[in-house]
PDB file of C-alpha atoms in Angstrom:
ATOM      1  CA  UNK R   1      58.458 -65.142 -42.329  1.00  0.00           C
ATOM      2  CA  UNK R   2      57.569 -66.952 -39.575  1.00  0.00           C
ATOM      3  CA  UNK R   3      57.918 -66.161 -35.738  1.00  0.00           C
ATOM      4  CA  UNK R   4      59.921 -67.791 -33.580  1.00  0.00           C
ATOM      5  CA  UNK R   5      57.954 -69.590 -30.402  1.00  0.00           C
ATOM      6  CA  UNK R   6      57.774 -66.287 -28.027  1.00  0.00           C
ATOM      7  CA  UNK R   7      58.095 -63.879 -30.570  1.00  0.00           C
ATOM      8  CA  UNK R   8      54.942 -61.914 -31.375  1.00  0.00           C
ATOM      9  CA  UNK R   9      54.242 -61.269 -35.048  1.00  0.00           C
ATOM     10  CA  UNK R  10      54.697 -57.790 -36.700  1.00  0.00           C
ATOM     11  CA  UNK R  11      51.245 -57.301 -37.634  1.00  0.00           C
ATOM     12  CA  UNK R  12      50.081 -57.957 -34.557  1.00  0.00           C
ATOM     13  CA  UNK R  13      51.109 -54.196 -33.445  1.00  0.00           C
ATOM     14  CA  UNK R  14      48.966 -53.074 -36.462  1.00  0.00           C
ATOM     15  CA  UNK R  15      45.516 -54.903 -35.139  1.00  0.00           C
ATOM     16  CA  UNK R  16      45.856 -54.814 -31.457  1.00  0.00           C
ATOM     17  CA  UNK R  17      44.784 -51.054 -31.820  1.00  0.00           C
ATOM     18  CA  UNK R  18      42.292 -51.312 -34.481  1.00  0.00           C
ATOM     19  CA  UNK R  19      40.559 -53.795 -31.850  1.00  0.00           C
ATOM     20  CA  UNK R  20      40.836 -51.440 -29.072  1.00  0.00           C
ATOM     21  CA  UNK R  21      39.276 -49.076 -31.336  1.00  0.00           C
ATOM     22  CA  UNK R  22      36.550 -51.423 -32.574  1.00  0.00           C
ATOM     23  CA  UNK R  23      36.011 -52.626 -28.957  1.00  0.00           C
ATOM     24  CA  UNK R  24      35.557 -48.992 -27.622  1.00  0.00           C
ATOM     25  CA  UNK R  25      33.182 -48.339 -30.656  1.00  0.00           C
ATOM     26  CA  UNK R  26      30.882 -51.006 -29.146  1.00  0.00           C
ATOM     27  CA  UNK R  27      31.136 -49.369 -25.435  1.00  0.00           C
ATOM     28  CA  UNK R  28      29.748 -46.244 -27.106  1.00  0.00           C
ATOM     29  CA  UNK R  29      27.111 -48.311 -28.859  1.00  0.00           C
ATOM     30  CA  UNK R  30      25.642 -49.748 -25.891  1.00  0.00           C
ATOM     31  CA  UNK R  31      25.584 -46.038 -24.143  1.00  0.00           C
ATOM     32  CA  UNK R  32      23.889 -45.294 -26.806  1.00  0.00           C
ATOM     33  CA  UNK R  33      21.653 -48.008 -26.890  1.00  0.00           C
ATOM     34  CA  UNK R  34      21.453 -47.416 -22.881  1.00  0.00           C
ATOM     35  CA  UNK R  35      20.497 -43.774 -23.360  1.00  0.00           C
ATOM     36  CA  UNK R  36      17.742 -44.203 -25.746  1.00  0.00           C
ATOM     37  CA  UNK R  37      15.921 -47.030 -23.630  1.00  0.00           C
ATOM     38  CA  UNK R  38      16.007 -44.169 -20.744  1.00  0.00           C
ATOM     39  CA  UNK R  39      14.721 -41.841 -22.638  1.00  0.00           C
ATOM     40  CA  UNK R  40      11.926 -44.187 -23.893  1.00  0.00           C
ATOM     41  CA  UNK R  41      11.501 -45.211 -20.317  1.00  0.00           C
ATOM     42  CA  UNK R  42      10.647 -41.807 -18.840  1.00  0.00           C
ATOM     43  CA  UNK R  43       7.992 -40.804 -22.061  1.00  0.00           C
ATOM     44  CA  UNK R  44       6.698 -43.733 -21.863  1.00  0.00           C
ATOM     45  CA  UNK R  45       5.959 -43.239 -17.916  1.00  0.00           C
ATOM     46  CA  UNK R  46       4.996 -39.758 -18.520  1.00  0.00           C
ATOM     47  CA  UNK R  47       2.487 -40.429 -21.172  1.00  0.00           C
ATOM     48  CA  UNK R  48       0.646 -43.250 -18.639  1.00  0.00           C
ATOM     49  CA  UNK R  49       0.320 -40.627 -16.598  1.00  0.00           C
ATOM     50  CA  UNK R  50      -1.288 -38.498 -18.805  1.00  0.00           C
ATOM     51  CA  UNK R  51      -3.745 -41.652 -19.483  1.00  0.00           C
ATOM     52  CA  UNK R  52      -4.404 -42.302 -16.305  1.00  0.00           C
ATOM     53  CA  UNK R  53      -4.984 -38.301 -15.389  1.00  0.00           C
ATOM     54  CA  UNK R  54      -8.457 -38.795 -17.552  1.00  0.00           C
ATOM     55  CA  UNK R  55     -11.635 -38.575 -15.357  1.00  0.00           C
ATOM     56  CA  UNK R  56     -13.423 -41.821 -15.542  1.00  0.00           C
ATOM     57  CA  UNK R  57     -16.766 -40.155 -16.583  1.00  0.00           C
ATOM     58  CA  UNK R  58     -14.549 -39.332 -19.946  1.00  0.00           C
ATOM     59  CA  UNK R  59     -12.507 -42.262 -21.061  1.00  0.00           C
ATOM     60  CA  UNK R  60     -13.041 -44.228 -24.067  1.00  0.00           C
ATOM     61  CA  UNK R  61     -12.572 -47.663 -25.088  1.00  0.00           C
ATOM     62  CA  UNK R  62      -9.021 -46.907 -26.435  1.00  0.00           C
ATOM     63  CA  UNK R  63      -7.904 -46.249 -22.651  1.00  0.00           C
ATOM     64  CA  UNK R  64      -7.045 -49.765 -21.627  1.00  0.00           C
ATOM     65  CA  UNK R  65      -5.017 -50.443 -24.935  1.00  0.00           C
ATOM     66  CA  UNK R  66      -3.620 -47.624 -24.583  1.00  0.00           C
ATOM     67  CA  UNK R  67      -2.268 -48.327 -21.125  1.00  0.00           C
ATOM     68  CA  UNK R  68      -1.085 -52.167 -22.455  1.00  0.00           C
ATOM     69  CA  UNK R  69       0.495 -50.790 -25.274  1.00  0.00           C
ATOM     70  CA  UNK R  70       2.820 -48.058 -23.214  1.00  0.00           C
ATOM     71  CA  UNK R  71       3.141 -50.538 -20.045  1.00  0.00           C
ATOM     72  CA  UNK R  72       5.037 -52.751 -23.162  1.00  0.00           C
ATOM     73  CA  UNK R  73       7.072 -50.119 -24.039  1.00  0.00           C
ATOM     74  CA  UNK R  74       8.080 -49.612 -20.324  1.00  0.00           C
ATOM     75  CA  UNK R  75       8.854 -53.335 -20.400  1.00  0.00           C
ATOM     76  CA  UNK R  76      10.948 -53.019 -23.736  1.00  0.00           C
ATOM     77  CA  UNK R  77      13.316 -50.310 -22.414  1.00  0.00           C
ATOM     78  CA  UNK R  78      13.476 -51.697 -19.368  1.00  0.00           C
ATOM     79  CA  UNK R  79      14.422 -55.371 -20.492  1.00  0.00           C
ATOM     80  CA  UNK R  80      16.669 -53.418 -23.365  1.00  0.00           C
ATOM     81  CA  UNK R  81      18.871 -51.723 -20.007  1.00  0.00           C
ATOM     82  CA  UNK R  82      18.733 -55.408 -18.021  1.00  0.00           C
ATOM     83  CA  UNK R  83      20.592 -56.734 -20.789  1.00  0.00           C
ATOM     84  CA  UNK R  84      24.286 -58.458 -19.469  1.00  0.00           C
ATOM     85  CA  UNK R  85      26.868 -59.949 -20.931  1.00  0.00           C
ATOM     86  CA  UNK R  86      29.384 -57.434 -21.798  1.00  0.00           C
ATOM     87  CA  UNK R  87      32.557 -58.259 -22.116  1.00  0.00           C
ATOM     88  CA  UNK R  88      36.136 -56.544 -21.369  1.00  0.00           C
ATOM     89  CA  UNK R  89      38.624 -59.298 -21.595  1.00  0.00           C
ATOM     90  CA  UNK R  90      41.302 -59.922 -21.073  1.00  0.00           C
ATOM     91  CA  UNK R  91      40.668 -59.623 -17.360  1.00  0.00           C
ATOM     92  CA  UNK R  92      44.240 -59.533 -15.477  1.00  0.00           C
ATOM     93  CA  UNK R  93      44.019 -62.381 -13.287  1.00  0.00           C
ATOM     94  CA  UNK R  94      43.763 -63.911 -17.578  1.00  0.00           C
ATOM     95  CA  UNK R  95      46.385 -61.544 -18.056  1.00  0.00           C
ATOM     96  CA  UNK R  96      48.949 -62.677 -15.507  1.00  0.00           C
ATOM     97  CA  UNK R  97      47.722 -66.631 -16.293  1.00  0.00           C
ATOM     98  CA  UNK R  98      49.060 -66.035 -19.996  1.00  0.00           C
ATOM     99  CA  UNK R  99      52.579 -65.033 -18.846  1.00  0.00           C
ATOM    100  CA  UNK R 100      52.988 -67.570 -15.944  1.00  0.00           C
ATOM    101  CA  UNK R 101      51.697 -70.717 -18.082  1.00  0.00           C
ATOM    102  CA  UNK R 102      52.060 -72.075 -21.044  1.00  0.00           C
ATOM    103  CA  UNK R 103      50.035 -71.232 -24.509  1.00  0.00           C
ATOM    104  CA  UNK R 104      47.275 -73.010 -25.516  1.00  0.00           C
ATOM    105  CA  UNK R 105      48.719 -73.139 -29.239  1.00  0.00           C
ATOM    106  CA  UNK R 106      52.759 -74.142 -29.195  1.00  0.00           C
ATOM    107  CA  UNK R 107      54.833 -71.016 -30.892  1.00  0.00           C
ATOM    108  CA  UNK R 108      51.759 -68.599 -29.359  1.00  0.00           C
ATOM    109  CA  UNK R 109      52.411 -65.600 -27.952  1.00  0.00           C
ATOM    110  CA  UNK R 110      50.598 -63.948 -25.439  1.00  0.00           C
ATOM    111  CA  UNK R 111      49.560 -61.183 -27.474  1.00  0.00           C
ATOM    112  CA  UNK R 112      48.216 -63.487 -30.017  1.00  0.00           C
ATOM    113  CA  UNK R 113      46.009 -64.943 -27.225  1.00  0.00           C
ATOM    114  CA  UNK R 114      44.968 -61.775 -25.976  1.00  0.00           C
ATOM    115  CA  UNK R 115      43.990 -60.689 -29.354  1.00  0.00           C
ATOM    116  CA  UNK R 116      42.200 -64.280 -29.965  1.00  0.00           C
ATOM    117  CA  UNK R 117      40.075 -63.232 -26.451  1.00  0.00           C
ATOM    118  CA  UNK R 118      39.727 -59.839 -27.492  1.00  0.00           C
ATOM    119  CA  UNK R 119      37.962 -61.333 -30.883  1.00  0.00           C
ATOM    120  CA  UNK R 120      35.809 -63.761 -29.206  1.00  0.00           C
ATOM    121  CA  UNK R 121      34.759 -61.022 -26.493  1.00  0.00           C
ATOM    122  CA  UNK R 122      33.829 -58.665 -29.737  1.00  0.00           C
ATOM    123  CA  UNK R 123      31.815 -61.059 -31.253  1.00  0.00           C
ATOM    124  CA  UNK R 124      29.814 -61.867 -28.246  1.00  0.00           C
ATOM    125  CA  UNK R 125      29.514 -58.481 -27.741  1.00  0.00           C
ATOM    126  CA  UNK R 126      27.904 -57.764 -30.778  1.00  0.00           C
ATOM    127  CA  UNK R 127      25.330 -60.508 -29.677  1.00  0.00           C
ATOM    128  CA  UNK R 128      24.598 -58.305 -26.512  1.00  0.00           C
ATOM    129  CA  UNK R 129      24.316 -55.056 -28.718  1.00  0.00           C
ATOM    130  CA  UNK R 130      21.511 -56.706 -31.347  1.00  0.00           C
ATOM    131  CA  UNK R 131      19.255 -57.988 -28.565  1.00  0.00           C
ATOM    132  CA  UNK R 132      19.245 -54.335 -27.170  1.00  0.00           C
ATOM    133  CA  UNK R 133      18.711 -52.698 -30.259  1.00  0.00           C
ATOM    134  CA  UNK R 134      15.883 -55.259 -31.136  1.00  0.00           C
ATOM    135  CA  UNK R 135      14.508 -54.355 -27.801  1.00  0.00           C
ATOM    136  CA  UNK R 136      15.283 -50.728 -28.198  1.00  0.00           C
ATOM    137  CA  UNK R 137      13.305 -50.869 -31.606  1.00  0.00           C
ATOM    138  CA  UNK R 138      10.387 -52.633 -30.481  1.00  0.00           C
ATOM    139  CA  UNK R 139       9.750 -49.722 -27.187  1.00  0.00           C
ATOM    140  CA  UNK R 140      10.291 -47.303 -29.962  1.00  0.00           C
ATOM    141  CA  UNK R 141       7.382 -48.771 -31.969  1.00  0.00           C
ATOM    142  CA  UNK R 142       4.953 -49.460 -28.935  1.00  0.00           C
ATOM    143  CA  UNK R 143       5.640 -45.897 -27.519  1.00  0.00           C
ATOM    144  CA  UNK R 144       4.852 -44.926 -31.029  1.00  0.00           C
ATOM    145  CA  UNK R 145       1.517 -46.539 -31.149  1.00  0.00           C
ATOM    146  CA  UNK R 146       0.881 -45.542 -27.492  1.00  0.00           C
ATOM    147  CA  UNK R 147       1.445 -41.836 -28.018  1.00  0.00           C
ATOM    148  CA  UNK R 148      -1.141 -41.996 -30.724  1.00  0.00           C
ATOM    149  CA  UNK R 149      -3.867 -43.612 -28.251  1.00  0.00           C
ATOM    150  CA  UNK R 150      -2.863 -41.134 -26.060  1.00  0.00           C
ATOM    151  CA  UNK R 151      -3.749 -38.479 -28.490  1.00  0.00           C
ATOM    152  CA  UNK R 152      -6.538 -39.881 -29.592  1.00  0.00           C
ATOM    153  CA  UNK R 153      -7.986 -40.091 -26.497  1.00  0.00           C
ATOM    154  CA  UNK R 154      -7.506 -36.444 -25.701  1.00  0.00           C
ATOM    155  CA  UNK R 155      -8.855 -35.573 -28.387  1.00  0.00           C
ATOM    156  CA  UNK R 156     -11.500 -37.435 -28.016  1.00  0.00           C
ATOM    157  CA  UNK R 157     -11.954 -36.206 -24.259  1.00  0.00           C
ATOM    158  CA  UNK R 158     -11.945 -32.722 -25.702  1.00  0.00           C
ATOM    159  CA  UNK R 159     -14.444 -33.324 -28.358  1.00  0.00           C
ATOM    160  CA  UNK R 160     -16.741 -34.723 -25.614  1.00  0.00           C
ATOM    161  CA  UNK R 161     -15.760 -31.631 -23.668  1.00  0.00           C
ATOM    162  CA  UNK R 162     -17.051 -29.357 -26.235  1.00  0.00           C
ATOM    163  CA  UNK R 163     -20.156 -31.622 -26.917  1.00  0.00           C
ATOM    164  CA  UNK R 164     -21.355 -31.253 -23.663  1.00  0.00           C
ATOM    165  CA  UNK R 165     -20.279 -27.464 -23.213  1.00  0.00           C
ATOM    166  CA  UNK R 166     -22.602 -26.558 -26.289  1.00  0.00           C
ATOM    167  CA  UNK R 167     -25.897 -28.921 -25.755  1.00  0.00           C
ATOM    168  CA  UNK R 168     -28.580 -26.637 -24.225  1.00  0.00           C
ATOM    169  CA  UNK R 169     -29.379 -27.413 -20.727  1.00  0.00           C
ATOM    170  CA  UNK R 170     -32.777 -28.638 -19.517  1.00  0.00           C
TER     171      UNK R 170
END
């Protein structure tokens, strides 16, 4: 059965939810997204600072890569939160448009375009949400690698430590 022009389809009251719900599921993806990239950010700062609270007279090589490798992460998380883009339509100035004007498709109804929006807006959204994960991912991996320079070098620093506390004095 076909709708007459105006009249909105039945199914359409099934999927308008379902997209709410799959549009709200994204919202909570990119919190979560947002959340980890915070969390990353602060380590990641706390860990330099760890680095950098090594005397000079005890740092090793692995001090500088360390420091490039965690100031990447910072930039990760960072550029993973800067992300824009995310989109709530309909707006209602679109809102009000679609019940003063005409359709774009004859026999449309206005919920069919606002679900059409509501689709396009979803998948441009899940554009947004793979660029922060990717980013997410890759300050997960350099903070990774950065905590184990960071290790090693304390380690290292206390090895030295030791070394020098047991050598006999002239």
């Amino acid at each position: 059965m076909v709708p007459k022009p105006g009249e909105s389809r039945p199914s359409l009251d099934v999927v308008m939810p379902e997209m709410e719900s799959l549009r709200g599921f994204q919202a909570a993806s990119s919190d979560h997204l947002d959340t980890k990239a915070g969390v990353i950010l602060g380590f990641s700062g706390t860990v330099l600072t760890l680095i950098a609270m090594i005397p000079t007279d005890q740092q090793s090589c692995w001090l500088i890569p360390g420091i490039v490798v965690l100031s990447l992460a910072v930039g990760f998380a960072v550029s993973a939160l800067r992300v824009q883009g995310f989109r709530f339509d309909p707006k209602p100035k679109v809102l009000k448009e679609y019940m003063l004007k005409p359709l774009d498709v004859p026999g449309q109804s206005a919920k069919e375009q606002i679900l059409v929006d509501k689709v396009k807006a979803y998948e441009e959204n899940e554009k947004v949400l793979d660029t922060k994960a990717s980013r997410v991912d890759r300050a997960v991996i350099l903070l990774s690698v950065g905590v184990l320079l960071a290790a090693g070098l304390h380690i290292g620093r206390i090895i030295m430590l030791k070394d020098k506390s047991q050598k006999p004095s002239t």
